[in-house]
Short mmCIF file of C-alpha atoms in Angstrom, two decimals:
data_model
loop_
_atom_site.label_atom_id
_atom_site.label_comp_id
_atom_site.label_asym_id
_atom_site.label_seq_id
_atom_site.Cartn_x
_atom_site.Cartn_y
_atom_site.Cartn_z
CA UNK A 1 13.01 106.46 39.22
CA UNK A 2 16.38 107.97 38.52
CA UNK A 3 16.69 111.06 36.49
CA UNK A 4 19.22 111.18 33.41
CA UNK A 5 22.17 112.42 35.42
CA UNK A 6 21.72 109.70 37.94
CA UNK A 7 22.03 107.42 34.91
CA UNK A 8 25.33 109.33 33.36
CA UNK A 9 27.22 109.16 36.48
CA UNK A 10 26.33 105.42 37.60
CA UNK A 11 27.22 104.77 33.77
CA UNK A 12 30.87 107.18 34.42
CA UNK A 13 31.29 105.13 37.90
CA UNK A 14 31.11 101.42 36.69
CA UNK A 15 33.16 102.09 33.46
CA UNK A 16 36.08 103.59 35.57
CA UNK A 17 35.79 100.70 38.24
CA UNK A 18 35.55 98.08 35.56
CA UNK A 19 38.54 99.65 32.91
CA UNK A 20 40.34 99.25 36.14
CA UNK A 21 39.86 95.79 37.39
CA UNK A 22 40.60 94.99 34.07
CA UNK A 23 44.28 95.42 34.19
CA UNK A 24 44.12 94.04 37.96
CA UNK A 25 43.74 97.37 39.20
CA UNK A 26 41.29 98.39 42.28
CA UNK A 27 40.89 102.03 41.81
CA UNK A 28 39.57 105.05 43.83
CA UNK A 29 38.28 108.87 42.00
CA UNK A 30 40.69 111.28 42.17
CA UNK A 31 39.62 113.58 39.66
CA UNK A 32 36.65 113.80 37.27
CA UNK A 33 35.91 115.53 33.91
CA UNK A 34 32.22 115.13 31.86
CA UNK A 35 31.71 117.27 28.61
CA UNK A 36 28.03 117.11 27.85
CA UNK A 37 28.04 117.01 24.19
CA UNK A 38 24.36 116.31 23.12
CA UNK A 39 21.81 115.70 25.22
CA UNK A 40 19.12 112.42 24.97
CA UNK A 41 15.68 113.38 24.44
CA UNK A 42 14.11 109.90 23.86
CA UNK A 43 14.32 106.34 25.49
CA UNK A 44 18.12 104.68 23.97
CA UNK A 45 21.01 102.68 25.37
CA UNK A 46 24.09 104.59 26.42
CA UNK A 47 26.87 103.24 25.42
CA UNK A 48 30.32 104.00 26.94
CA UNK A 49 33.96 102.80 25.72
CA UNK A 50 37.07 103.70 27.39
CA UNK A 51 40.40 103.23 27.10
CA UNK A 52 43.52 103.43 29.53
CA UNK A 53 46.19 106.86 28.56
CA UNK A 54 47.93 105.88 31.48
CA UNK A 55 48.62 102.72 33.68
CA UNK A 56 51.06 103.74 36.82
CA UNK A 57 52.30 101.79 39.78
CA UNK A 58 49.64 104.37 41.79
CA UNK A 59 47.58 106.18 39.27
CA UNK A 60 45.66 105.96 36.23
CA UNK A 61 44.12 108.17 33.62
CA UNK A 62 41.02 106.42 31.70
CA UNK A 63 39.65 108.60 28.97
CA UNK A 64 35.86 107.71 27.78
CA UNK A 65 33.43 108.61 25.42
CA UNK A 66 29.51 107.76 25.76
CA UNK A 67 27.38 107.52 22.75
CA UNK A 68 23.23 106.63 22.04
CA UNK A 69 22.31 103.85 19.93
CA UNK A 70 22.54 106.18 17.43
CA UNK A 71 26.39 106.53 17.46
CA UNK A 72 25.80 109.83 18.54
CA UNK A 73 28.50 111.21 20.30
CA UNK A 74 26.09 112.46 24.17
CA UNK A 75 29.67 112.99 26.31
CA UNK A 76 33.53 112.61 26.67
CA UNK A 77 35.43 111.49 30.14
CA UNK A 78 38.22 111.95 31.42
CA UNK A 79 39.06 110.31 35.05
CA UNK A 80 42.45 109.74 36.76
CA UNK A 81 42.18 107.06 39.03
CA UNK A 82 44.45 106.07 42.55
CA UNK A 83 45.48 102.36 42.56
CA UNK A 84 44.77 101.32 46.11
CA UNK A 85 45.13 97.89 45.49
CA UNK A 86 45.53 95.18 42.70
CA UNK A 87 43.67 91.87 42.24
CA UNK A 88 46.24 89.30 42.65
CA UNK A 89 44.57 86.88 39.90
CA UNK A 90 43.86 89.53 37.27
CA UNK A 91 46.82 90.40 34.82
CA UNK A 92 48.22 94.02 34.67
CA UNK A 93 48.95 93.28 30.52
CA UNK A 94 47.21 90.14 28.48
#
């Protein structure tokens, strides 16, 4: 079974990957930031919601925050990202 910091940082590594691809992007880690606000003491669902600061021809910065069902505020993220590729079929702006 994983523990809960398996859980934050396979939570952390889809949103990044997926807030990518969604402006066509295919994205590597370059750097990454988690402030532990509160921790989770009892079974919920994590949510997290992110948003793109910055969209570059070879970076990007995503900034994230993940809350409980509770809208508890658990953690904030902060990732910049290298483009390494883009998906041809996927629009960079809708």
């Amino acid at each position: 079974m994983a523990s809960l910091t398996e859980n934050y940082f396979t939570l952390r590594n889809i949103f990044h990957h997926v807030t990518g691809a969604s402006v066509g992007a295919v994205v590597a880690t370059l750097n990454f930031s988690m402030n532990f606000i509160k921790g989770v003491h009892e079974p919920t669902t994590l949510t997290v919601r992110s948003h793109i600061k910055h969209s570059g021809h070879s970076t990007m910065v995503i900034e994230a925050e993940m809350t409980d069902s509770k809208k508890n505020l658990i953690g904030t993220i902060l990732t910049t990202m290298f483009v390494v590729d883009r998906f041809k079929e996927i629009p960079a702006k809708w």
